[in-house]
mmCIF file of C-alpha atoms in Angstrom:
data_model
loop_
_atom_site.group_PDB
_atom_site.id
_atom_site.type_symbol
_atom_site.label_atom_id
_atom_site.label_comp_id
_atom_site.label_asym_id
_atom_site.label_seq_id
_atom_site.Cartn_x
_atom_site.Cartn_y
_atom_site.Cartn_z
ATOM 1 C CA UNK V 1 6.411 3.722 -19.937
ATOM 2 C CA UNK V 2 9.230 0.865 -19.466
ATOM 3 C CA UNK V 3 7.909 -2.806 -20.286
ATOM 4 C CA UNK V 4 9.261 -5.556 -18.372
ATOM 5 C CA UNK V 5 8.518 -8.859 -18.984
ATOM 6 C CA UNK V 6 9.794 -12.668 -17.642
ATOM 7 C CA UNK V 7 9.860 -15.846 -20.059
ATOM 8 C CA UNK V 8 10.459 -19.313 -19.124
ATOM 9 C CA UNK V 9 12.557 -18.086 -15.888
ATOM 10 C CA UNK V 10 13.737 -21.250 -14.207
ATOM 11 C CA UNK V 11 16.165 -20.843 -11.071
ATOM 12 C CA UNK V 12 18.131 -22.851 -8.853
ATOM 13 C CA UNK V 13 20.421 -22.787 -5.539
ATOM 14 C CA UNK V 14 22.806 -25.693 -5.775
ATOM 15 C CA UNK V 15 20.936 -27.659 -8.287
ATOM 16 C CA UNK V 16 17.688 -26.958 -5.815
ATOM 17 C CA UNK V 17 14.784 -25.521 -8.372
ATOM 18 C CA UNK V 18 13.736 -22.945 -6.705
ATOM 19 C CA UNK V 19 11.255 -20.837 -9.240
ATOM 20 C CA UNK V 20 10.217 -23.435 -12.665
ATOM 21 C CA UNK V 21 9.482 -22.013 -15.902
ATOM 22 C CA UNK V 22 7.950 -18.770 -14.907
ATOM 23 C CA UNK V 23 5.967 -16.585 -17.397
ATOM 24 C CA UNK V 24 4.630 -13.108 -16.202
ATOM 25 C CA UNK V 25 4.764 -9.307 -18.181
ATOM 26 C CA UNK V 26 3.965 -6.606 -14.697
ATOM 27 C CA UNK V 27 1.420 -3.811 -16.161
ATOM 28 C CA UNK V 28 3.051 -0.187 -17.059
ATOM 29 C CA UNK V 29 2.518 1.810 -14.505
ATOM 30 C CA UNK V 30 0.666 -0.049 -11.917
ATOM 31 C CA UNK V 31 0.885 -1.811 -8.419
ATOM 32 C CA UNK V 32 1.696 -5.354 -8.433
ATOM 33 C CA UNK V 33 2.318 -8.044 -5.874
ATOM 34 C CA UNK V 34 3.685 -10.973 -5.533
ATOM 35 C CA UNK V 35 1.751 -13.468 -3.048
ATOM 36 C CA UNK V 36 3.228 -16.893 -1.521
ATOM 37 C CA UNK V 37 3.556 -19.510 1.262
ATOM 38 C CA UNK V 38 7.447 -18.852 3.153
ATOM 39 C CA UNK V 39 9.707 -20.281 0.785
ATOM 40 C CA UNK V 40 7.927 -20.387 -2.833
ATOM 41 C CA UNK V 41 10.424 -18.275 -4.322
ATOM 42 C CA UNK V 42 8.667 -14.858 -4.095
ATOM 43 C CA UNK V 43 12.131 -13.039 -3.143
ATOM 44 C CA UNK V 44 14.269 -14.888 -5.635
ATOM 45 C CA UNK V 45 11.718 -14.171 -8.231
ATOM 46 C CA UNK V 46 12.227 -10.143 -7.427
ATOM 47 C CA UNK V 47 16.268 -10.866 -7.599
ATOM 48 C CA UNK V 48 15.936 -12.009 -10.176
ATOM 49 C CA UNK V 49 14.132 -9.871 -12.327
ATOM 50 C CA UNK V 50 16.296 -6.727 -11.338
ATOM 51 C CA UNK V 51 19.547 -8.046 -11.894
ATOM 52 C CA UNK V 52 20.762 -9.914 -8.145
ATOM 53 C CA UNK V 53 20.743 -13.249 -9.268
ATOM 54 C CA UNK V 54 21.349 -14.756 -13.022
ATOM 55 C CA UNK V 55 18.557 -17.045 -13.666
ATOM 56 C CA UNK V 56 19.703 -21.168 -15.161
ATOM 57 C CA UNK V 57 16.945 -20.363 -17.866
ATOM 58 C CA UNK V 58 15.000 -17.897 -19.557
ATOM 59 C CA UNK V 59 15.044 -14.258 -19.846
ATOM 60 C CA UNK V 60 13.982 -11.140 -17.849
ATOM 61 C CA UNK V 61 13.590 -7.915 -20.676
ATOM 62 C CA UNK V 62 13.209 -4.245 -19.970
ATOM 63 C CA UNK V 63 11.722 -2.517 -23.095
ATOM 64 C CA UNK V 64 12.622 -5.858 -25.204
ATOM 65 C CA UNK V 65 15.894 -6.702 -23.830
ATOM 66 C CA UNK V 66 18.022 -8.280 -22.003
ATOM 67 C CA UNK V 67 18.674 -7.022 -18.462
ATOM 68 C CA UNK V 68 21.701 -9.009 -18.020
ATOM 69 C CA UNK V 69 23.011 -7.134 -21.240
ATOM 70 C CA UNK V 70 22.893 -3.371 -19.735
ATOM 71 C CA UNK V 71 25.336 -1.833 -18.201
ATOM 72 C CA UNK V 72 25.063 -1.622 -14.042
ATOM 73 C CA UNK V 73 24.777 2.046 -13.986
ATOM 74 C CA UNK V 74 21.690 2.190 -17.143
ATOM 75 C CA UNK V 75 19.728 -0.054 -15.503
ATOM 76 C CA UNK V 76 19.728 1.671 -11.987
ATOM 77 C CA UNK V 77 18.256 4.510 -13.891
ATOM 78 C CA UNK V 78 15.421 2.595 -14.970
ATOM 79 C CA UNK V 79 14.843 0.337 -11.601
ATOM 80 C CA UNK V 80 15.087 0.904 -8.271
ATOM 81 C CA UNK V 81 15.454 -2.113 -5.382
ATOM 82 C CA UNK V 82 14.087 -1.906 -1.756
ATOM 83 C CA UNK V 83 15.734 -5.349 -0.098
ATOM 84 C CA UNK V 84 14.382 -7.087 2.143
ATOM 85 C CA UNK V 85 16.138 -6.693 5.599
ATOM 86 C CA UNK V 86 18.450 -3.990 4.149
ATOM 87 C CA UNK V 87 22.200 -4.019 6.260
ATOM 88 C CA UNK V 88 22.685 0.507 7.590
ATOM 89 C CA UNK V 89 26.088 1.519 7.388
ATOM 90 C CA UNK V 90 27.157 2.155 10.689
ATOM 91 C CA UNK V 91 27.171 6.149 11.732
ATOM 92 C CA UNK V 92 25.179 6.988 8.341
ATOM 93 C CA UNK V 93 22.967 9.832 8.356
ATOM 94 C CA UNK V 94 19.328 9.996 6.648
ATOM 95 C CA UNK V 95 20.549 12.354 4.275
ATOM 96 C CA UNK V 96 23.908 10.742 3.249
ATOM 97 C CA UNK V 97 21.908 7.055 2.739
ATOM 98 C CA UNK V 98 19.321 9.127 0.890
ATOM 99 C CA UNK V 99 22.239 10.401 -1.283
ATOM 100 C CA UNK V 100 23.512 7.322 -2.575
ATOM 101 C CA UNK V 101 20.582 6.776 -4.743
ATOM 102 C CA UNK V 102 21.907 8.843 -6.955
ATOM 103 C CA UNK V 103 25.014 7.488 -7.880
ATOM 104 C CA UNK V 104 23.534 5.934 -10.594
ATOM 105 C CA UNK V 105 24.060 9.507 -11.989
ATOM 106 C CA UNK V 106 27.285 10.946 -11.018
ATOM 107 C CA UNK V 107 30.504 10.711 -12.620
ATOM 108 C CA UNK V 108 33.959 9.763 -10.585
ATOM 109 C CA UNK V 109 35.102 11.955 -8.041
ATOM 110 C CA UNK V 110 32.889 14.791 -8.685
ATOM 111 C CA UNK V 111 30.329 16.437 -6.638
ATOM 112 C CA UNK V 112 26.488 16.315 -6.459
ATOM 113 C CA UNK V 113 25.056 18.779 -8.784
ATOM 114 C CA UNK V 114 22.328 20.810 -8.418
ATOM 115 C CA UNK V 115 20.130 17.942 -10.160
ATOM 116 C CA UNK V 116 20.914 15.760 -7.575
ATOM 117 C CA UNK V 117 20.569 17.559 -4.504
ATOM 118 C CA UNK V 118 16.990 18.581 -5.662
ATOM 119 C CA UNK V 119 16.015 14.825 -6.297
ATOM 120 C CA UNK V 120 17.461 14.218 -2.990
ATOM 121 C CA UNK V 121 15.387 17.471 -1.147
ATOM 122 C CA UNK V 122 12.100 16.285 -3.567
ATOM 123 C CA UNK V 123 12.835 11.866 -2.412
ATOM 124 C CA UNK V 124 13.034 12.794 1.764
ATOM 125 C CA UNK V 125 9.598 15.161 0.967
ATOM 126 C CA UNK V 126 8.281 12.465 -0.504
ATOM 127 C CA UNK V 127 8.580 9.870 2.389
ATOM 128 C CA UNK V 128 7.968 13.244 4.909
ATOM 129 C CA UNK V 129 12.126 12.745 6.304
ATOM 130 C CA UNK V 130 13.595 16.379 5.559
ATOM 131 C CA UNK V 131 12.959 17.040 9.673
ATOM 132 C CA UNK V 132 15.516 14.420 10.507
ATOM 133 C CA UNK V 133 17.725 14.783 7.666
ATOM 134 C CA UNK V 134 20.821 15.186 9.796
ATOM 135 C CA UNK V 135 19.748 12.181 12.359
ATOM 136 C CA UNK V 136 22.101 9.033 12.467
ATOM 137 C CA UNK V 137 19.652 6.067 10.556
ATOM 138 C CA UNK V 138 20.612 3.400 13.669
ATOM 139 C CA UNK V 139 19.274 5.823 15.726
ATOM 140 C CA UNK V 140 15.393 5.830 13.904
ATOM 141 C CA UNK V 141 12.322 3.454 14.845
ATOM 142 C CA UNK V 142 11.781 1.097 11.634
ATOM 143 C CA UNK V 143 8.779 2.791 10.376
ATOM 144 C CA UNK V 144 11.293 5.954 9.811
ATOM 145 C CA UNK V 145 14.092 3.730 8.728
ATOM 146 C CA UNK V 146 12.169 2.254 5.836
ATOM 147 C CA UNK V 147 10.803 5.599 5.116
ATOM 148 C CA UNK V 148 14.201 6.489 4.866
ATOM 149 C CA UNK V 149 15.201 2.622 2.712
ATOM 150 C CA UNK V 150 12.440 4.363 0.110
ATOM 151 C CA UNK V 151 13.580 7.833 -0.180
ATOM 152 C CA UNK V 152 16.433 6.050 -0.859
ATOM 153 C CA UNK V 153 15.264 3.940 -4.045
ATOM 154 C CA UNK V 154 13.043 7.373 -4.931
ATOM 155 C CA UNK V 155 16.356 9.207 -5.454
ATOM 156 C CA UNK V 156 17.490 7.126 -8.250
ATOM 157 C CA UNK V 157 14.038 8.762 -9.660
ATOM 158 C CA UNK V 158 13.149 5.623 -11.939
ATOM 159 C CA UNK V 159 10.049 4.226 -13.503
ATOM 160 C CA UNK V 160 10.170 0.938 -11.953
ATOM 161 C CA UNK V 161 10.254 0.825 -8.279
ATOM 162 C CA UNK V 162 10.917 -2.889 -6.336
ATOM 163 C CA UNK V 163 10.095 -3.510 -2.882
ATOM 164 C CA UNK V 164 10.545 -6.541 -1.224
ATOM 165 C CA UNK V 165 8.343 -7.374 2.035
ATOM 166 C CA UNK V 166 8.774 -3.370 2.750
ATOM 167 C CA UNK V 167 5.954 -3.892 5.829
ATOM 168 C CA UNK V 168 8.218 -6.811 7.460
ATOM 169 C CA UNK V 169 8.478 -6.073 10.982
ATOM 170 C CA UNK V 170 6.410 -2.882 11.340
ATOM 171 C CA UNK V 171 3.577 -2.254 13.278
ATOM 172 C CA UNK V 172 0.306 -2.261 11.654
ATOM 173 C CA UNK V 173 0.228 1.890 11.731
ATOM 174 C CA UNK V 174 3.745 1.954 9.735
ATOM 175 C CA UNK V 175 2.273 -0.653 7.316
ATOM 176 C CA UNK V 176 -0.394 1.493 5.993
ATOM 177 C CA UNK V 177 1.670 4.756 5.895
ATOM 178 C CA UNK V 178 3.988 2.826 4.327
ATOM 179 C CA UNK V 179 1.751 0.964 1.272
ATOM 180 C CA UNK V 180 -0.560 4.491 1.530
ATOM 181 C CA UNK V 181 3.389 6.612 0.243
ATOM 182 C CA UNK V 182 4.078 4.138 -2.770
ATOM 183 C CA UNK V 183 -0.172 4.288 -3.455
ATOM 184 C CA UNK V 184 0.212 8.030 -4.363
ATOM 185 C CA UNK V 185 3.414 7.611 -5.631
ATOM 186 C CA UNK V 186 2.092 5.700 -8.162
ATOM 187 C CA UNK V 187 -0.880 6.896 -8.540
ATOM 188 C CA UNK V 188 0.516 11.409 -9.275
ATOM 189 C CA UNK V 189 3.730 9.529 -11.153
ATOM 190 C CA UNK V 190 2.954 6.358 -12.664
ATOM 191 C CA UNK V 191 5.985 4.455 -11.605
ATOM 192 C CA UNK V 192 5.400 0.725 -11.789
ATOM 193 C CA UNK V 193 5.461 -0.985 -8.537
ATOM 194 C CA UNK V 194 6.164 -4.196 -7.935
ATOM 195 C CA UNK V 195 6.491 -6.046 -3.805
ATOM 196 C CA UNK V 196 6.291 -9.164 -2.473
ATOM 197 C CA UNK V 197 3.626 -8.734 0.801
ATOM 198 C CA UNK V 198 3.024 -11.176 3.284
ATOM 199 C CA UNK V 199 0.089 -9.935 3.843
ATOM 200 C CA UNK V 200 -2.961 -11.289 1.623
ATOM 201 C CA UNK V 201 -6.004 -8.548 2.499
ATOM 202 C CA UNK V 202 -3.200 -5.489 2.555
ATOM 203 C CA UNK V 203 -2.092 -6.916 -0.302
ATOM 204 C CA UNK V 204 -5.446 -7.256 -2.188
ATOM 205 C CA UNK V 205 -6.453 -3.718 -1.081
ATOM 206 C CA UNK V 206 -3.035 -1.525 -2.724
ATOM 207 C CA UNK V 207 -2.696 -4.072 -5.731
ATOM 208 C CA UNK V 208 -3.602 -3.844 -9.729
ATOM 209 C CA UNK V 209 -2.457 -6.983 -10.214
ATOM 210 C CA UNK V 210 -1.608 -10.398 -8.211
ATOM 211 C CA UNK V 211 0.957 -13.160 -8.737
ATOM 212 C CA UNK V 212 0.429 -16.632 -7.033
ATOM 213 C CA UNK V 213 3.599 -18.950 -6.161
ATOM 214 C CA UNK V 214 3.606 -21.872 -5.147
ATOM 215 C CA UNK V 215 6.582 -23.448 -5.041
ATOM 216 C CA UNK V 216 8.067 -22.114 -7.419
ATOM 217 C CA UNK V 217 5.662 -22.098 -10.163
ATOM 218 C CA UNK V 218 3.253 -19.306 -11.098
ATOM 219 C CA UNK V 219 -0.279 -20.753 -10.254
ATOM 220 C CA UNK V 220 -2.320 -17.569 -10.773
ATOM 221 C CA UNK V 221 -1.535 -14.079 -12.344
ATOM 222 C CA UNK V 222 -4.772 -10.959 -12.769
ATOM 223 C CA UNK V 223 -6.547 -8.962 -10.965
ATOM 224 C CA UNK V 224 -7.604 -9.302 -7.639
ATOM 225 C CA UNK V 225 -11.078 -9.542 -7.825
ATOM 226 C CA UNK V 226 -11.304 -12.223 -10.544
ATOM 227 C CA UNK V 227 -8.216 -13.878 -9.695
ATOM 228 C CA UNK V 228 -9.113 -14.198 -5.584
ATOM 229 C CA UNK V 229 -10.823 -17.434 -4.650
ATOM 230 C CA UNK V 230 -11.169 -19.517 -0.980
ATOM 231 C CA UNK V 231 -9.787 -22.498 -3.783
ATOM 232 C CA UNK V 232 -6.696 -20.485 -4.705
ATOM 233 C CA UNK V 233 -5.486 -19.722 -0.976
ATOM 234 C CA UNK V 234 -6.420 -23.075 -0.187
ATOM 235 C CA UNK V 235 -3.885 -23.783 -2.999
ATOM 236 C CA UNK V 236 -1.616 -21.709 -2.135
ATOM 237 C CA UNK V 237 -1.467 -21.350 1.338
ATOM 238 C CA UNK V 238 -2.733 -24.499 2.901
ATOM 239 C CA UNK V 239 -5.735 -22.496 4.051
ATOM 240 C CA UNK V 240 -9.736 -22.862 4.329
ATOM 241 C CA UNK V 241 -11.180 -19.323 3.784
ATOM 242 C CA UNK V 242 -14.176 -17.862 2.902
ATOM 243 C CA UNK V 243 -13.615 -14.700 0.501
ATOM 244 C CA UNK V 244 -16.174 -11.193 1.426
ATOM 245 C CA UNK V 245 -16.218 -8.314 0.384
ATOM 246 C CA UNK V 246 -14.317 -5.573 2.151
ATOM 247 C CA UNK V 247 -17.078 -2.951 3.478
ATOM 248 C CA UNK V 248 -14.736 0.149 2.825
ATOM 249 C CA UNK V 249 -12.418 -0.864 0.112
ATOM 250 C CA UNK V 250 -15.245 -3.197 -1.895
ATOM 251 C CA UNK V 251 -12.896 -5.393 -2.932
ATOM 252 C CA UNK V 252 -12.064 -9.268 -2.143
ATOM 253 C CA UNK V 253 -10.877 -9.635 1.631
ATOM 254 C CA UNK V 254 -9.616 -13.064 2.970
ATOM 255 C CA UNK V 255 -11.695 -14.476 6.276
ATOM 256 C CA UNK V 256 -9.770 -17.035 7.364
ATOM 257 C CA UNK V 257 -11.657 -19.855 8.703
ATOM 258 C CA UNK V 258 -9.394 -21.658 11.904
ATOM 259 C CA UNK V 259 -10.100 -24.233 13.825
ATOM 260 C CA UNK V 260 -11.616 -22.634 16.820
ATOM 261 C CA UNK V 261 -15.203 -22.054 17.715
ATOM 262 C CA UNK V 262 -16.695 -19.345 19.126
#
């Protein structure tokens, strides 16, 4: 398995500091989730970790090697990214979009070989989209589109997978479906998964490790049962809450306390 570390990472947009001195290590073969309020730097951290953005200070190390020393294709064989609000090319079919996941393995001007086609087929089977392979992506529902983008990332056949808010704007049944498939993928293939999620309780239910950000600083990291407290939620989100036990999964669950009285 590959190792992934962040060392003293800082990043700024136009001199406005967004991340400051981030230090963390992603558990190999586990599911990790970055939590935090809007604008705290979650997506920016993810982008710095997969070479979309370059930090002003610090390092991201893949197998003890700085990611910016990897050639783009070599890195794409080790880590895949499903970005937030990915743009769908007009008129493209499901099969054609998923096949783009094989770009890191293909040579210029050569058609896909049997290994490429097998990887695409397996990815579509994982996401249960083989029956819509010939449909145009822009004609699909939101939940179907997310499964197609995930299949593209899976077709890259990497050991590390980044997902930036994969459940945003989806109805709850599709959120659960997506997270169930990711959990199954992790359990069966030991793929290292790092996600940004908004829903705290879903993050806790599906993750092995949490990283909590506040205004660009890492304020807590660890297993959900060890770090999820009412004081942490108050610090990160400014929300009063109680932490109770999920009656079904027996993990911590956040119960928000509002001003409304029964």
